[in-house]
């Protein structure tokens, strides 16, 4: 896996990220620009202004990224990060769990269709940001954007996300945080789950789809976050475990979604997501007895059951495959990372530097 450490100011970090592979960043932008888009769109302009006000460091980083990647303007660089006109139907899982010996841990996957996996894998970069404030962080990044998609920070907070669910509140909410920034900014600005709760209640979410996340802190706290614009549902772990997938599980969100969008709840995307909930419920007692991260890894790879969290051909509804996988322990701030094709013995381990 390509591994990079990005140091310095936000602009210096963004410049180094943009210089990694300008062609990949530009091709990604062209892919999204081929869809209808409008840089004068009210959401686009107001959300950009919101980010300049609330997260100026991120704006500096994106601006420098775009310049180094040879993009025509900051509008292009920003559009390449929020993808406002193009929702993506990925199918990911995040499990937070407290292991008897190894303590708080996380399993998080980034799953996609066979057409998206090659680009995701070839552009993956294990990125370290030791100088970001208030928290340094590490995780899966990409040559095509500045943000992390899975992360562990210097305080021992792990963040994993799942996306793709339909919204039922279609107000654009430009004064909220666009969903594609959420993982990165949670890892950068939060030290524990209490910070996470405050952050998501303050900034909420905007974009064309909802987002589910799990956060696990070094103290063993686990939160499940289901974010749908104005609507925020927060769950806590039961028996030291919590799984988020690709549909709303909290009644606060599921009930109105079923009324507003019944077709979603009768299709393969939902059934793929629900199969993982059933899998976890079936093996819940097994997960509850796990002591070490190695036990979690062995079970995740070795038990070939329908709906298992690591998705491969023949074991899921729909053509979806795990292309990035993170196992992490938070007290020691370590990650074991896998890229497609995932094999149990083909991984790299990383630790946040002291």
CSV table of C-alpha atoms in Angstrom, one decimal:
chain,number,residue,atom,x,y,z
A,1,UNK,CA,0.0,0.0,0.0
A,2,UNK,CA,1.2,3.5,-0.7
A,3,UNK,CA,1.8,5.3,2.5
A,4,UNK,CA,2.3,9.1,2.8
A,5,UNK,CA,2.8,11.4,5.8
A,6,UNK,CA,1.6,15.0,5.2
A,7,UNK,CA,3.1,17.7,7.4
A,8,UNK,CA,2.9,21.4,7.7
A,9,UNK,CA,0.1,23.9,7.3
A,10,UNK,CA,-3.3,23.0,5.7
A,11,UNK,CA,-2.1,24.6,2.5
A,12,UNK,CA,1.2,22.7,2.5
A,13,UNK,CA,-0.7,19.4,3.2
A,14,UNK,CA,-3.2,20.1,0.4
A,15,UNK,CA,-0.4,21.0,-2.1
A,16,UNK,CA,1.4,17.7,-1.3
A,17,UNK,CA,-1.8,15.8,-1.8
A,18,UNK,CA,-2.7,17.5,-5.1
A,19,UNK,CA,0.8,16.8,-6.4
A,20,UNK,CA,0.6,13.1,-5.8
A,21,UNK,CA,-1.3,12.3,-9.0
A,22,UNK,CA,-2.9,15.3,-10.7
A,23,UNK,CA,-4.2,13.1,-13.6
A,24,UNK,CA,-6.2,10.9,-11.2
A,25,UNK,CA,-7.7,14.0,-9.5
A,26,UNK,CA,-8.6,15.6,-12.8
A,27,UNK,CA,-10.1,12.3,-14.2
A,28,UNK,CA,-12.3,12.0,-11.1
A,29,UNK,CA,-13.5,15.5,-11.5
A,30,UNK,CA,-14.3,15.0,-15.2
A,31,UNK,CA,-16.3,11.9,-14.3
A,32,UNK,CA,-18.6,13.9,-12.0
A,33,UNK,CA,-18.7,17.0,-14.3
A,34,UNK,CA,-20.1,14.7,-17.1
A,35,UNK,CA,-23.3,14.8,-15.0
A,36,UNK,CA,-25.5,17.9,-14.8
A,37,UNK,CA,-24.0,20.4,-12.5
A,38,UNK,CA,-24.0,24.1,-11.9
A,39,UNK,CA,-21.3,26.0,-10.0
A,40,UNK,CA,-23.9,28.8,-9.4
A,41,UNK,CA,-26.3,26.4,-7.7
A,42,UNK,CA,-27.5,28.0,-4.4
A,43,UNK,CA,-26.5,25.0,-2.3
A,44,UNK,CA,-23.0,24.9,-3.9
A,45,UNK,CA,-22.2,28.6,-3.2
A,46,UNK,CA,-23.8,28.8,0.3
A,47,UNK,CA,-22.2,25.5,1.4
A,48,UNK,CA,-18.8,26.8,0.3
A,49,UNK,CA,-19.3,30.0,2.3
A,50,UNK,CA,-20.4,27.9,5.3
A,51,UNK,CA,-17.2,25.9,5.1
A,52,UNK,CA,-15.0,29.0,4.7
A,53,UNK,CA,-16.6,30.4,7.9
A,54,UNK,CA,-16.6,27.2,10.0
A,55,UNK,CA,-13.6,25.2,8.7
A,56,UNK,CA,-11.2,27.6,7.0
A,57,UNK,CA,-8.3,25.1,7.3
A,58,UNK,CA,-10.2,22.6,5.2
A,59,UNK,CA,-10.9,25.3,2.5
A,60,UNK,CA,-7.1,26.2,2.5
A,61,UNK,CA,-6.3,22.5,2.0
A,62,UNK,CA,-8.7,22.0,-0.8
A,63,UNK,CA,-7.7,25.2,-2.6
A,64,UNK,CA,-4.0,24.1,-2.5
A,65,UNK,CA,-4.9,20.6,-3.6
A,66,UNK,CA,-6.8,22.0,-6.6
A,67,UNK,CA,-3.9,24.3,-7.6
A,68,UNK,CA,-1.3,21.5,-7.3
A,69,UNK,CA,-3.6,19.1,-9.3
A,70,UNK,CA,-3.9,21.7,-12.1
A,71,UNK,CA,-7.7,22.3,-11.7
A,72,UNK,CA,-9.1,25.3,-13.4
A,73,UNK,CA,-10.5,27.0,-10.3
A,74,UNK,CA,-11.4,26.5,-6.6
A,75,UNK,CA,-15.0,25.8,-7.8
A,76,UNK,CA,-13.7,22.7,-9.5
A,77,UNK,CA,-11.7,21.6,-6.5
A,78,UNK,CA,-14.6,22.0,-4.2
A,79,UNK,CA,-17.0,20.3,-6.5
A,80,UNK,CA,-14.6,17.3,-6.7
A,81,UNK,CA,-15.1,16.9,-2.9
A,82,UNK,CA,-18.8,17.4,-2.4
A,83,UNK,CA,-20.1,15.7,-5.6
A,84,UNK,CA,-23.4,17.5,-5.0
A,85,UNK,CA,-25.1,16.3,-8.2
A,86,UNK,CA,-24.0,12.7,-8.0
A,87,UNK,CA,-25.0,10.4,-5.1
A,88,UNK,CA,-23.0,7.2,-4.8
A,89,UNK,CA,-24.6,3.9,-3.9
A,90,UNK,CA,-21.9,2.3,-1.9
A,91,UNK,CA,-22.6,-0.5,0.6
A,92,UNK,CA,-20.4,-0.4,3.7
A,93,UNK,CA,-20.5,-1.7,7.3
A,94,UNK,CA,-19.0,-0.5,10.5
A,95,UNK,CA,-18.9,-2.6,13.7
A,96,UNK,CA,-17.8,-1.1,17.0
A,97,UNK,CA,-16.9,-3.7,19.7
A,98,UNK,CA,-15.2,-3.9,23.1
A,99,UNK,CA,-12.9,-7.0,23.1
A,100,UNK,CA,-12.2,-8.6,26.5
A,101,UNK,CA,-8.4,-8.4,26.2
A,102,UNK,CA,-7.6,-5.9,23.4
A,103,UNK,CA,-10.3,-3.4,24.4
A,104,UNK,CA,-12.3,-1.1,22.1
A,105,UNK,CA,-12.0,-2.0,18.5
A,106,UNK,CA,-13.6,-1.4,15.1
A,107,UNK,CA,-14.2,-3.2,11.8
A,108,UNK,CA,-15.0,-0.9,9.0
A,109,UNK,CA,-15.5,-1.7,5.3
A,110,UNK,CA,-15.8,0.3,2.1
A,111,UNK,CA,-17.8,-1.8,-0.4
A,112,UNK,CA,-18.7,-1.0,-4.0
A,113,UNK,CA,-19.7,-2.5,-7.3
A,114,UNK,CA,-17.3,-4.3,-9.5
A,115,UNK,CA,-17.1,-1.1,-11.7
A,116,UNK,CA,-15.9,1.1,-8.8
A,117,UNK,CA,-13.5,-1.2,-7.0
A,118,UNK,CA,-10.5,-0.9,-9.4
A,119,UNK,CA,-10.4,2.9,-9.2
A,120,UNK,CA,-10.9,2.9,-5.4
A,121,UNK,CA,-8.1,0.4,-4.9
A,122,UNK,CA,-5.6,2.0,-7.3
A,123,UNK,CA,-6.1,5.5,-5.8
A,124,UNK,CA,-6.0,4.4,-2.1
A,125,UNK,CA,-3.3,6.0,0.0
A,126,UNK,CA,-2.7,5.3,3.7
A,127,UNK,CA,-2.4,8.9,4.9
A,128,UNK,CA,-0.9,10.2,8.1
A,129,UNK,CA,-1.6,13.8,9.3
A,130,UNK,CA,0.4,14.3,12.4
A,131,UNK,CA,0.3,18.1,12.4
A,132,UNK,CA,-3.5,18.7,12.0
A,133,UNK,CA,-5.2,20.4,14.9
A,134,UNK,CA,-6.7,19.8,17.4
A,135,UNK,CA,-6.0,16.1,16.6
A,136,UNK,CA,-3.5,14.3,14.3
A,137,UNK,CA,-5.0,11.3,12.5
A,138,UNK,CA,-4.3,8.4,10.1
A,139,UNK,CA,-6.4,6.2,7.8
A,140,UNK,CA,-7.5,5.4,4.3
A,141,UNK,CA,-7.2,8.4,2.0
A,142,UNK,CA,-7.2,8.9,-1.8
A,143,UNK,CA,-5.2,10.6,-4.5
A,144,UNK,CA,-8.4,12.1,-5.8
A,145,UNK,CA,-9.5,14.2,-2.7
A,146,UNK,CA,-8.0,15.5,0.5
A,147,UNK,CA,-10.2,13.7,3.0
A,148,UNK,CA,-10.0,10.4,4.9
A,149,UNK,CA,-12.7,7.8,4.6
A,150,UNK,CA,-11.8,5.7,7.6
A,151,UNK,CA,-9.7,7.1,10.5
A,152,UNK,CA,-8.0,6.7,13.8
A,153,UNK,CA,-6.7,9.8,15.6
A,154,UNK,CA,-4.1,10.6,18.2
A,155,UNK,CA,-6.6,10.4,21.0
A,156,UNK,CA,-7.6,6.9,20.1
A,157,UNK,CA,-10.9,7.8,18.4
A,158,UNK,CA,-11.8,5.5,15.5
A,159,UNK,CA,-14.3,6.6,12.8
A,160,UNK,CA,-15.9,4.4,10.2
A,161,UNK,CA,-18.8,5.3,7.9
A,162,UNK,CA,-21.5,3.8,5.7
A,163,UNK,CA,-23.4,5.7,3.1
A,164,UNK,CA,-26.0,5.3,0.4
A,165,UNK,CA,-29.4,5.6,2.1
A,166,UNK,CA,-32.1,7.6,0.6
A,167,UNK,CA,-33.1,10.9,2.2
A,168,UNK,CA,-36.7,11.6,3.0
A,169,UNK,CA,-36.2,15.3,4.0
A,170,UNK,CA,-35.1,17.0,0.7
A,171,UNK,CA,-34.4,20.4,2.1
A,172,UNK,CA,-30.8,21.2,0.9
A,173,UNK,CA,-29.5,22.6,4.2
A,174,UNK,CA,-26.4,24.4,2.8
A,175,UNK,CA,-25.5,25.6,6.3
A,176,UNK,CA,-24.8,22.0,7.4
A,177,UNK,CA,-21.7,19.9,6.8
A,178,UNK,CA,-21.6,18.1,3.5
A,179,UNK,CA,-21.6,14.4,4.1
A,180,UNK,CA,-18.3,13.8,2.3
A,181,UNK,CA,-16.4,15.8,5.0
A,182,UNK,CA,-17.9,14.2,8.0
A,183,UNK,CA,-15.4,11.3,8.7
A,184,UNK,CA,-12.3,13.5,8.3
A,185,UNK,CA,-13.6,16.4,10.4
A,186,UNK,CA,-14.9,14.1,13.2
A,187,UNK,CA,-11.4,12.5,13.4
A,188,UNK,CA,-9.7,15.9,13.3
A,189,UNK,CA,-11.9,17.7,15.8
A,190,UNK,CA,-13.1,15.1,18.3
A,191,UNK,CA,-11.2,13.3,21.0
A,192,UNK,CA,-14.0,11.0,22.3
A,193,UNK,CA,-17.6,10.0,21.7
A,194,UNK,CA,-18.9,12.9,23.8
A,195,UNK,CA,-17.1,15.3,21.4
A,196,UNK,CA,-18.7,13.4,18.5
A,197,UNK,CA,-22.2,13.7,19.9
A,198,UNK,CA,-21.7,17.5,20.3
A,199,UNK,CA,-20.2,17.8,16.8
A,200,UNK,CA,-23.0,16.1,14.9
A,201,UNK,CA,-25.7,17.8,16.8
A,202,UNK,CA,-24.1,21.2,16.0
A,203,UNK,CA,-23.2,20.7,12.4
A,204,UNK,CA,-25.8,18.1,11.2
A,205,UNK,CA,-25.5,16.9,7.6
A,206,UNK,CA,-26.3,18.0,4.1
A,207,UNK,CA,-26.0,16.4,0.7
A,208,UNK,CA,-28.0,14.1,-1.6
A,209,UNK,CA,-28.1,11.1,0.7
A,210,UNK,CA,-27.8,10.2,4.3
A,211,UNK,CA,-24.9,8.7,6.2
A,212,UNK,CA,-24.4,6.3,9.0
A,213,UNK,CA,-21.3,6.2,11.1
A,214,UNK,CA,-19.8,4.4,14.1
A,215,UNK,CA,-17.3,6.0,16.5
A,216,UNK,CA,-15.3,4.1,19.1
A,217,UNK,CA,-13.1,5.9,21.6
A,218,UNK,CA,-10.2,4.8,23.8
A,219,UNK,CA,-12.4,4.7,26.9
A,220,UNK,CA,-14.7,2.0,25.3
A,221,UNK,CA,-17.6,4.2,24.4
A,222,UNK,CA,-19.3,3.4,21.1
A,223,UNK,CA,-21.8,5.6,19.2
A,224,UNK,CA,-23.9,4.8,16.2
A,225,UNK,CA,-24.9,7.9,14.2
A,226,UNK,CA,-27.6,8.0,11.6
A,227,UNK,CA,-27.6,11.4,9.9
A,228,UNK,CA,-30.3,12.6,7.6
A,229,UNK,CA,-30.2,16.4,7.2
A,230,UNK,CA,-32.3,17.9,10.0
A,231,UNK,CA,-32.8,14.4,11.5
A,232,UNK,CA,-30.1,13.0,13.8
A,233,UNK,CA,-30.5,9.6,15.5
A,234,UNK,CA,-27.8,8.5,18.0
A,235,UNK,CA,-27.5,5.0,19.4
A,236,UNK,CA,-25.2,3.6,22.1
A,237,UNK,CA,-23.7,0.1,22.1
A,238,UNK,CA,-25.6,-2.8,23.7
A,239,UNK,CA,-23.3,-5.3,25.5
A,240,UNK,CA,-20.3,-3.5,24.1
A,241,UNK,CA,-21.3,-3.9,20.4
A,242,UNK,CA,-22.9,-1.8,17.7
A,243,UNK,CA,-23.3,-2.4,13.9
A,244,UNK,CA,-24.3,0.3,11.4
A,245,UNK,CA,-25.0,-0.7,7.8
A,246,UNK,CA,-26.7,1.0,4.8
A,247,UNK,CA,-30.2,1.6,5.9
A,248,UNK,CA,-31.9,3.5,8.8
A,249,UNK,CA,-32.3,1.2,11.8
A,250,UNK,CA,-33.4,3.8,14.3
A,251,UNK,CA,-37.2,4.1,14.4
A,252,UNK,CA,-36.8,7.9,14.4
A,253,UNK,CA,-35.5,7.6,10.8
A,254,UNK,CA,-36.8,4.3,9.6
A,255,UNK,CA,-40.5,4.9,10.1
A,256,UNK,CA,-40.8,8.1,8.1
A,257,UNK,CA,-38.4,6.7,5.4
A,258,UNK,CA,-40.7,3.7,4.9
A,259,UNK,CA,-43.6,6.0,4.4
A,260,UNK,CA,-41.8,8.4,2.1
A,261,UNK,CA,-39.8,6.0,0.0
A,262,UNK,CA,-41.4,2.5,0.1
A,263,UNK,CA,-39.6,1.3,-3.0
A,264,UNK,CA,-36.2,1.6,-1.3
A,265,UNK,CA,-37.4,-0.9,1.3
A,266,UNK,CA,-38.4,-3.4,-1.2
A,267,UNK,CA,-35.2,-3.6,-3.3
A,268,UNK,CA,-31.8,-5.4,-3.4
A,269,UNK,CA,-29.9,-2.6,-1.9
A,270,UNK,CA,-31.9,-2.7,1.3
A,271,UNK,CA,-31.8,-6.5,1.3
A,272,UNK,CA,-28.0,-6.5,1.0
A,273,UNK,CA,-27.9,-4.1,4.0
A,274,UNK,CA,-30.4,-6.0,6.1
A,275,UNK,CA,-28.6,-9.3,5.5
A,276,UNK,CA,-25.7,-8.0,7.5
A,277,UNK,CA,-28.0,-7.1,10.4
A,278,UNK,CA,-29.3,-10.6,10.4
A,279,UNK,CA,-25.8,-12.1,10.2
A,280,UNK,CA,-24.7,-10.0,13.2
A,281,UNK,CA,-27.8,-10.9,15.2
A,282,UNK,CA,-27.2,-14.6,14.4
A,283,UNK,CA,-23.6,-14.6,15.6
A,284,UNK,CA,-24.1,-12.0,18.3
A,285,UNK,CA,-23.1,-14.4,21.1
A,286,UNK,CA,-19.9,-15.3,19.2
A,287,UNK,CA,-18.9,-11.7,18.8
A,288,UNK,CA,-19.7,-11.1,22.5
A,289,UNK,CA,-17.1,-13.7,23.6
A,290,UNK,CA,-14.3,-12.4,21.5
A,291,UNK,CA,-11.2,-11.4,23.4
A,292,UNK,CA,-8.7,-10.3,20.8
A,293,UNK,CA,-8.6,-8.5,17.5
A,294,UNK,CA,-7.1,-11.6,16.0
A,295,UNK,CA,-10.3,-13.5,16.9
A,296,UNK,CA,-12.4,-10.8,15.3
A,297,UNK,CA,-10.2,-11.0,12.1
A,298,UNK,CA,-10.2,-14.8,12.0
A,299,UNK,CA,-14.0,-15.0,12.4
A,300,UNK,CA,-14.6,-12.3,9.8
A,301,UNK,CA,-12.5,-14.0,7.2
A,302,UNK,CA,-13.1,-17.7,8.0
A,303,UNK,CA,-16.9,-17.9,8.5
A,304,UNK,CA,-18.5,-17.9,5.0
A,305,UNK,CA,-22.0,-17.0,5.9
A,306,UNK,CA,-24.6,-15.1,3.9
A,307,UNK,CA,-24.6,-11.5,5.0
A,308,UNK,CA,-21.1,-11.5,6.5
A,309,UNK,CA,-19.6,-8.1,7.0
A,310,UNK,CA,-16.7,-8.8,4.6
A,311,UNK,CA,-18.5,-8.9,1.3
A,312,UNK,CA,-17.3,-11.2,-1.5
A,313,UNK,CA,-18.9,-12.7,-4.6
A,314,UNK,CA,-21.6,-15.2,-3.8
A,315,UNK,CA,-22.1,-14.1,-0.2
A,316,UNK,CA,-24.3,-11.1,-0.7
A,317,UNK,CA,-27.4,-9.8,-2.4
A,318,UNK,CA,-26.2,-7.7,-5.3
A,319,UNK,CA,-22.9,-7.2,-7.0
A,320,UNK,CA,-21.0,-5.6,-4.1
A,321,UNK,CA,-17.4,-6.3,-2.9
A,322,UNK,CA,-15.3,-5.1,0.1
A,323,UNK,CA,-12.5,-3.1,-1.5
A,324,UNK,CA,-11.1,-1.5,1.6
A,325,UNK,CA,-11.2,-3.0,5.1
A,326,UNK,CA,-9.9,-1.5,8.4
A,327,UNK,CA,-9.6,-3.4,11.7
A,328,UNK,CA,-8.5,-1.0,14.5
A,329,UNK,CA,-7.8,-1.0,18.2
A,330,UNK,CA,-8.2,2.4,19.9
A,331,UNK,CA,-6.1,2.2,23.1
A,332,UNK,CA,-2.9,1.5,21.1
A,333,UNK,CA,-4.0,3.5,18.0
A,334,UNK,CA,-3.3,0.6,15.6
A,335,UNK,CA,-4.8,-0.3,12.3
A,336,UNK,CA,-4.7,-3.4,10.1
A,337,UNK,CA,-5.6,-2.5,6.6
A,338,UNK,CA,-6.7,-4.6,3.6
A,339,UNK,CA,-7.2,-3.8,-0.1
A,340,UNK,CA,-9.2,-5.8,-2.6
A,341,UNK,CA,-8.8,-8.7,-3.3
A,342,UNK,CA,-9.0,-9.1,0.5
A,343,UNK,CA,-7.2,-12.1,1.9
A,344,UNK,CA,-6.6,-12.8,5.6
A,345,UNK,CA,-2.8,-12.9,5.3
A,346,UNK,CA,-2.4,-10.0,2.9
A,347,UNK,CA,-2.5,-6.8,5.0
A,348,UNK,CA,-0.3,-4.1,6.4
A,349,UNK,CA,-0.3,-2.8,10.0
A,350,UNK,CA,0.1,0.8,11.1
A,351,UNK,CA,0.4,2.6,14.4
A,352,UNK,CA,-0.1,6.3,15.1
A,353,UNK,CA,3.4,7.7,16.0
A,354,UNK,CA,4.0,9.0,19.5
